[in-house]
Short mmCIF file of C-alpha atoms in Angstrom, two decimals:
data_model
loop_
_atom_site.label_atom_id
_atom_site.label_comp_id
_atom_site.label_asym_id
_atom_site.label_seq_id
_atom_site.Cartn_x
_atom_site.Cartn_y
_atom_site.Cartn_z
CA MET A 1 0.00 0.00 0.00
CA TYR A 2 2.85 2.39 0.88
CA VAL A 3 4.62 1.64 -2.41
CA GLY A 4 1.39 2.34 -4.32
CA LYS A 5 0.94 5.71 -2.60
CA LYS A 6 4.58 6.55 -3.32
CA PHE A 7 4.14 5.85 -7.02
CA MET A 8 0.92 7.89 -7.08
CA LEU A 9 2.77 10.81 -5.48
CA ILE A 10 5.53 10.58 -8.09
CA ALA A 11 2.90 10.41 -10.86
CA TRP A 12 1.20 13.56 -9.55
CA ILE A 13 4.54 15.35 -9.37
CA PHE A 14 5.15 14.62 -13.05
CA VAL A 15 1.59 15.57 -14.05
CA LEU A 16 1.46 18.76 -11.97
CA PRO A 17 3.42 20.98 -14.42
CA ALA A 18 1.04 20.05 -17.25
CA LEU A 19 -1.97 20.73 -15.02
CA CYS A 20 -0.55 24.13 -14.05
CA ILE A 21 0.00 25.04 -17.69
CA ARG A 22 -3.54 23.95 -18.53
CA PHE A 23 -4.94 25.95 -15.62
CA PHE A 24 -3.16 29.19 -16.50
CA THR A 25 -3.81 28.91 -20.25
CA THR A 26 -7.42 27.64 -20.21
CA ILE A 27 -9.23 27.59 -16.87
CA TYR A 28 -7.96 30.90 -15.50
CA PRO A 29 -8.68 32.90 -18.69
CA ILE A 30 -12.26 31.59 -18.73
CA PHE A 31 -12.89 32.63 -15.12
CA GLU A 32 -11.16 35.97 -15.66
CA THR A 33 -13.25 36.65 -18.78
CA PHE A 34 -16.38 35.79 -16.80
CA ARG A 35 -15.34 38.19 -14.01
CA ILE A 36 -14.48 41.05 -16.35
CA SER A 37 -17.83 40.71 -18.12
CA PHE A 38 -19.50 42.22 -15.03
CA PHE A 39 -17.27 45.32 -15.12
CA ASP A 40 -17.13 48.39 -17.33
CA VAL A 41 -13.47 47.98 -18.29
CA ASN A 42 -12.50 50.50 -20.95
CA LEU A 43 -8.80 51.20 -21.39
CA LEU A 44 -9.44 54.34 -23.46
CA LYS A 45 -11.69 55.88 -20.79
CA GLY A 46 -9.68 54.44 -17.91
CA THR A 47 -12.78 52.92 -16.30
CA ASN A 48 -13.00 49.74 -14.22
CA GLU A 49 -16.39 49.84 -12.55
CA PHE A 50 -18.72 47.03 -11.52
CA VAL A 51 -21.91 47.24 -13.62
CA GLY A 52 -23.50 43.83 -13.00
CA LEU A 53 -25.48 42.56 -15.98
CA GLN A 54 -25.35 45.86 -17.87
CA ASN A 55 -22.84 44.58 -20.43
CA TYR A 56 -25.07 41.61 -21.19
CA MET A 57 -28.11 43.85 -21.56
CA ASN A 58 -26.19 46.12 -23.93
CA ILE A 59 -25.62 43.19 -26.30
CA PHE A 60 -29.32 43.06 -27.18
CA HIS A 61 -29.52 46.82 -27.73
CA ASP A 62 -26.33 47.23 -29.76
CA PRO A 63 -27.13 47.72 -33.50
CA LYS A 64 -23.63 46.55 -34.49
CA MET A 65 -24.02 43.39 -32.44
CA ILE A 66 -27.44 42.68 -33.96
CA THR A 67 -25.94 43.07 -37.43
CA SER A 68 -23.09 40.71 -36.52
CA LEU A 69 -25.55 38.16 -35.15
CA LYS A 70 -27.67 38.25 -38.31
CA PHE A 71 -24.67 37.80 -40.60
CA THR A 72 -23.26 35.04 -38.41
CA VAL A 73 -26.52 33.10 -38.75
CA LEU A 74 -26.58 33.73 -42.51
CA PHE A 75 -22.92 32.76 -42.82
CA VAL A 76 -23.31 29.53 -40.84
CA VAL A 77 -26.49 28.41 -42.62
CA GLY A 78 -25.28 29.32 -46.11
CA SER A 79 -21.84 27.85 -45.56
CA MET A 80 -23.10 24.57 -44.11
CA LEU A 81 -25.68 24.05 -46.85
CA GLY A 82 -22.90 24.57 -49.38
CA HIS A 83 -20.56 22.24 -47.50
CA ILE A 84 -23.13 19.44 -47.35
CA ILE A 85 -24.38 19.67 -50.94
CA LEU A 86 -21.13 20.49 -52.74
CA GLY A 87 -19.06 18.35 -50.37
CA ILE A 88 -21.11 15.25 -51.16
CA VAL A 89 -20.91 15.96 -54.91
CA LEU A 90 -17.14 16.42 -54.74
CA ALA A 91 -16.74 13.27 -52.63
CA LEU A 92 -18.69 11.25 -55.21
CA ILE A 93 -16.45 12.60 -57.98
CA LEU A 94 -13.30 11.75 -56.04
CA ASN A 95 -14.69 8.26 -55.40
CA MET A 96 -14.91 7.49 -59.11
CA LYS A 97 -12.40 5.03 -60.46
CA ILE A 98 -10.41 7.20 -62.84
CA LYS A 99 -6.77 7.57 -63.79
CA ALA A 100 -4.58 9.74 -61.57
CA GLN A 101 -7.14 9.43 -58.78
CA LYS A 102 -4.58 9.98 -56.01
CA VAL A 103 -3.12 13.01 -57.78
CA LEU A 104 -6.59 14.52 -58.16
CA ARG A 105 -7.34 14.03 -54.47
CA SER A 106 -4.08 15.72 -53.54
CA ILE A 107 -4.79 18.69 -55.80
CA VAL A 108 -8.31 19.09 -54.41
CA LEU A 109 -6.90 19.36 -50.87
CA LEU A 110 -4.59 22.27 -51.73
CA PRO A 111 -7.06 25.06 -50.80
CA TRP A 112 -7.65 23.50 -47.38
CA ALA A 113 -3.90 23.19 -46.77
CA MET A 114 -3.35 26.92 -47.35
CA PRO A 115 -3.65 29.34 -44.39
CA THR A 116 -7.03 31.07 -44.25
CA VAL A 117 -5.47 34.52 -43.93
CA VAL A 118 -3.46 34.00 -47.12
CA ILE A 119 -6.58 32.89 -49.01
CA ALA A 120 -8.62 35.81 -47.62
CA ILE A 121 -6.02 38.38 -48.69
CA ALA A 122 -5.83 36.80 -52.15
CA ALA A 123 -9.64 36.85 -52.34
CA LYS A 124 -9.66 40.55 -51.43
CA TRP A 125 -7.65 41.20 -54.59
CA ALA A 126 -9.57 38.62 -56.65
CA PHE A 127 -12.90 40.39 -56.05
CA ASN A 128 -11.54 43.82 -57.04
CA ASN A 129 -13.49 45.43 -59.87
CA GLU A 130 -10.53 46.73 -61.88
CA TYR A 131 -7.97 43.93 -61.79
CA GLY A 132 -9.68 41.10 -59.92
CA LEU A 133 -9.63 37.55 -61.21
CA VAL A 134 -13.37 37.07 -60.66
CA ASN A 135 -14.48 40.04 -62.76
CA ASP A 136 -11.85 39.25 -65.38
CA PHE A 137 -13.38 35.78 -65.80
CA ILE A 138 -16.94 37.17 -66.00
CA ARG A 139 -15.85 39.69 -68.66
CA TRP A 140 -15.02 36.80 -70.98
CA PHE A 141 -18.79 36.40 -71.33
CA ASN A 142 -19.88 39.98 -70.58
CA PRO A 143 -17.20 42.57 -71.49
CA ASP A 144 -19.16 45.44 -69.90
CA PHE A 145 -19.48 43.78 -66.48
CA LYS A 146 -18.51 46.02 -63.56
CA LEU A 147 -19.00 45.27 -59.88
CA ASP A 148 -17.14 46.19 -56.70
CA TRP A 149 -17.97 43.04 -54.80
CA LEU A 150 -16.68 44.05 -51.38
CA ILE A 151 -18.28 47.50 -51.13
CA HIS A 152 -21.87 46.29 -51.44
CA THR A 153 -23.52 44.42 -48.56
CA ASP A 154 -25.10 41.52 -50.46
CA THR A 155 -22.15 40.81 -52.76
CA ALA A 156 -19.62 41.19 -49.93
CA ARG A 157 -21.49 38.64 -47.82
CA LEU A 158 -21.78 36.32 -50.83
CA ALA A 159 -18.04 36.67 -51.48
CA VAL A 160 -17.15 35.81 -47.87
CA ILE A 161 -19.34 32.70 -47.93
CA ALA A 162 -17.94 31.67 -51.33
CA VAL A 163 -14.33 31.96 -50.15
CA ASP A 164 -15.12 29.97 -47.01
CA LEU A 165 -16.67 27.23 -49.15
CA TRP A 166 -13.69 27.19 -51.53
CA LYS A 167 -11.35 26.87 -48.56
CA ASP A 168 -13.01 24.08 -46.56
CA ILE A 169 -15.20 22.06 -48.93
CA PRO A 170 -12.22 19.91 -50.05
CA PHE A 171 -11.55 18.81 -46.46
CA PHE A 172 -15.25 18.14 -45.87
CA ALA A 173 -15.38 16.11 -49.09
CA ILE A 174 -12.32 14.04 -48.17
CA LEU A 175 -13.92 13.11 -44.85
CA ILE A 176 -17.13 12.12 -46.64
CA LEU A 177 -15.01 10.15 -49.08
CA ALA A 178 -13.61 8.15 -46.16
CA GLY A 179 -17.17 7.04 -45.39
CA LEU A 180 -17.79 6.10 -49.02
CA GLN A 181 -14.80 3.78 -48.97
CA PHE A 182 -16.52 1.53 -46.42
CA ILE A 183 -19.66 0.94 -48.51
CA PRO A 184 -19.45 -2.59 -49.99
CA SER A 185 -19.51 -2.64 -53.79
CA ASP A 186 -21.79 -5.70 -53.60
CA LEU A 187 -24.67 -3.45 -52.58
CA TYR A 188 -24.39 -1.43 -55.78
CA GLU A 189 -24.10 -4.56 -57.90
CA SER A 190 -27.22 -6.03 -56.30
CA ALA A 191 -29.10 -2.76 -56.80
CA LYS A 192 -28.01 -2.65 -60.45
CA MET A 193 -29.26 -6.19 -60.98
CA ASP A 194 -32.61 -5.16 -59.50
CA GLY A 195 -32.87 -2.35 -62.04
CA ALA A 196 -31.87 0.59 -59.83
CA GLY A 197 -30.14 3.49 -61.57
CA PRO A 198 -27.37 5.73 -60.21
CA ILE A 199 -29.82 8.22 -58.67
CA GLN A 200 -31.84 5.50 -56.94
CA SER A 201 -28.63 3.86 -55.67
CA PHE A 202 -27.48 7.17 -54.26
CA PHE A 203 -30.68 7.87 -52.30
CA LYS A 204 -31.31 4.26 -51.25
CA ILE A 205 -27.75 3.10 -50.51
CA THR A 206 -25.11 5.83 -50.47
CA LEU A 207 -26.90 8.62 -48.63
CA PRO A 208 -28.32 6.46 -45.79
CA LEU A 209 -24.95 4.81 -45.17
CA ILE A 210 -22.98 8.08 -45.02
CA SER A 211 -25.67 10.05 -43.15
CA LYS A 212 -23.91 9.51 -39.82
CA ASN A 213 -20.65 10.89 -41.24
CA ILE A 214 -22.48 13.89 -42.64
CA PHE A 215 -24.29 14.57 -39.38
CA ILE A 216 -21.18 14.41 -37.19
CA LEU A 217 -19.10 16.47 -39.62
CA SER A 218 -21.86 19.08 -39.84
CA ILE A 219 -21.74 19.49 -36.06
CA PHE A 220 -18.04 20.24 -35.96
CA PHE A 221 -18.00 22.37 -39.10
CA THR A 222 -20.94 24.41 -37.77
CA MET A 223 -19.01 25.17 -34.59
CA TRP A 224 -15.98 26.20 -36.62
CA ARG A 225 -18.16 28.52 -38.69
CA ILE A 226 -19.65 30.16 -35.58
CA THR A 227 -16.19 31.02 -34.25
CA MET A 228 -14.78 32.04 -37.64
CA PHE A 229 -12.64 35.16 -37.47
CA ASP A 230 -9.64 35.27 -39.79
CA ILE A 231 -11.45 35.22 -43.14
CA VAL A 232 -13.41 38.39 -42.30
CA TYR A 233 -10.41 40.06 -40.65
CA ALA A 234 -8.21 39.69 -43.72
CA MET A 235 -10.81 39.98 -46.47
CA THR A 236 -13.34 42.68 -45.54
CA SER A 237 -12.43 43.94 -42.04
CA GLY A 238 -16.13 43.61 -41.27
CA GLY A 239 -17.16 45.97 -44.07
CA PRO A 240 -18.92 47.50 -45.75
CA GLY A 241 -19.81 49.17 -42.49
CA GLU A 242 -20.44 46.27 -40.12
CA ASP A 243 -22.32 44.08 -42.57
CA THR A 244 -19.78 41.23 -42.75
CA SER A 245 -18.72 41.39 -39.12
CA LEU A 246 -19.02 37.94 -37.57
CA ILE A 247 -19.49 37.60 -33.80
CA ALA A 248 -15.88 36.50 -33.23
CA TYR A 249 -14.68 39.52 -35.21
CA ARG A 250 -16.99 41.79 -33.20
CA ILE A 251 -15.41 40.51 -29.97
CA THR A 252 -11.93 41.31 -31.29
CA THR A 253 -12.99 44.78 -32.45
CA GLU A 254 -14.54 45.66 -29.10
CA ALA A 255 -11.55 44.33 -27.15
CA PHE A 256 -8.59 45.58 -29.19
CA THR A 257 -9.94 48.47 -31.29
CA ASN A 258 -12.51 50.07 -29.01
CA MET A 259 -10.63 48.87 -25.90
CA ASN A 260 -14.01 48.03 -24.37
CA THR A 261 -12.76 44.91 -22.62
CA GLY A 262 -15.73 44.36 -20.31
CA TYR A 263 -18.27 44.45 -23.12
CA ALA A 264 -16.11 42.19 -25.29
CA ALA A 265 -15.86 39.71 -22.41
CA SER A 266 -19.66 39.61 -22.04
CA ILE A 267 -20.06 38.82 -25.76
CA ALA A 268 -17.42 36.11 -25.44
CA ILE A 269 -19.25 34.53 -22.49
CA VAL A 270 -22.57 34.54 -24.37
CA LEU A 271 -20.85 32.89 -27.33
CA PHE A 272 -19.22 30.36 -25.00
CA ILE A 273 -22.60 29.46 -23.45
CA ALA A 274 -24.22 29.19 -26.88
CA MET A 275 -21.44 26.88 -28.07
CA ALA A 276 -21.73 24.75 -24.93
CA ILE A 277 -25.50 24.38 -25.41
CA LEU A 278 -25.08 23.57 -29.10
CA SER A 279 -22.41 21.00 -28.25
CA ALA A 280 -24.64 19.34 -25.65
CA ILE A 281 -27.63 19.20 -28.02
CA SER A 282 -25.48 17.84 -30.84
CA THR A 283 -23.95 15.17 -28.62
CA TYR A 284 -27.38 14.10 -27.38
CA ALA A 285 -28.76 14.01 -30.92
CA ALA A 286 -25.81 11.99 -32.15
CA LYS A 287 -26.54 9.33 -29.52
CA LYS A 288 -30.28 9.25 -30.12
CA VAL A 289 -30.45 9.30 -33.92
CA ASP A 290 -30.70 5.80 -35.36
CA TYR A 291 -28.74 5.38 -38.58
#
């Protein structure tokens, strides 16, 4: 018994540094953010006053925050619909038995392998009216086409969603492709013998068997979309106005541009709670859904 306690003590001694690092880099910042959210901490004004729930109440009366919330919902829904539909289509293409299949899969993954900031900066130039790649391509078919994509609300939002899809759809498709690899070819042969065409085989065999993969991937990709920051930071800086400002970008702006640390902390806590609730619901649904 003494030897066992001695070994346990030694084990805790070795684990303690890692626990301390985890505490000071994860647990402590969360509690400190929660504490600051109840204070009016503004470095520009030099204030540090306890205001209770005032910061949280301000969230629902802040026009900029409402705009960020609306675009975040639009961004998440639009992006995930695109990921699911286009990701499945791309996965089916990559699953075809063609020459240079491995090379094609490697090429498709290139956008995902590139840093998001690099892609966003490149996209900022690509959507320029005068010398952008996008307008240059459109002018092949319509020489008089002119459009400043990133200075109009609707087109700027569409451009942000499109760049996000171009960046992450390949990775989503590769993960769906992994699920396709486990579907026995005998099922398709039996379906073909019974007179089922490609479309019927897809809806009766392929889609039901990869539905679990799609559901789980959609959960994680949705959470990544909710906390997306870098694509907006590098591509539009939240513009025009605040129309492409995602919630994560709004937190950064309030904290490091407006120096309104207390208000930024309250937004971060609300986002943290929303993510926790979404995670719990998704985990419960994943256990209950019968595939």
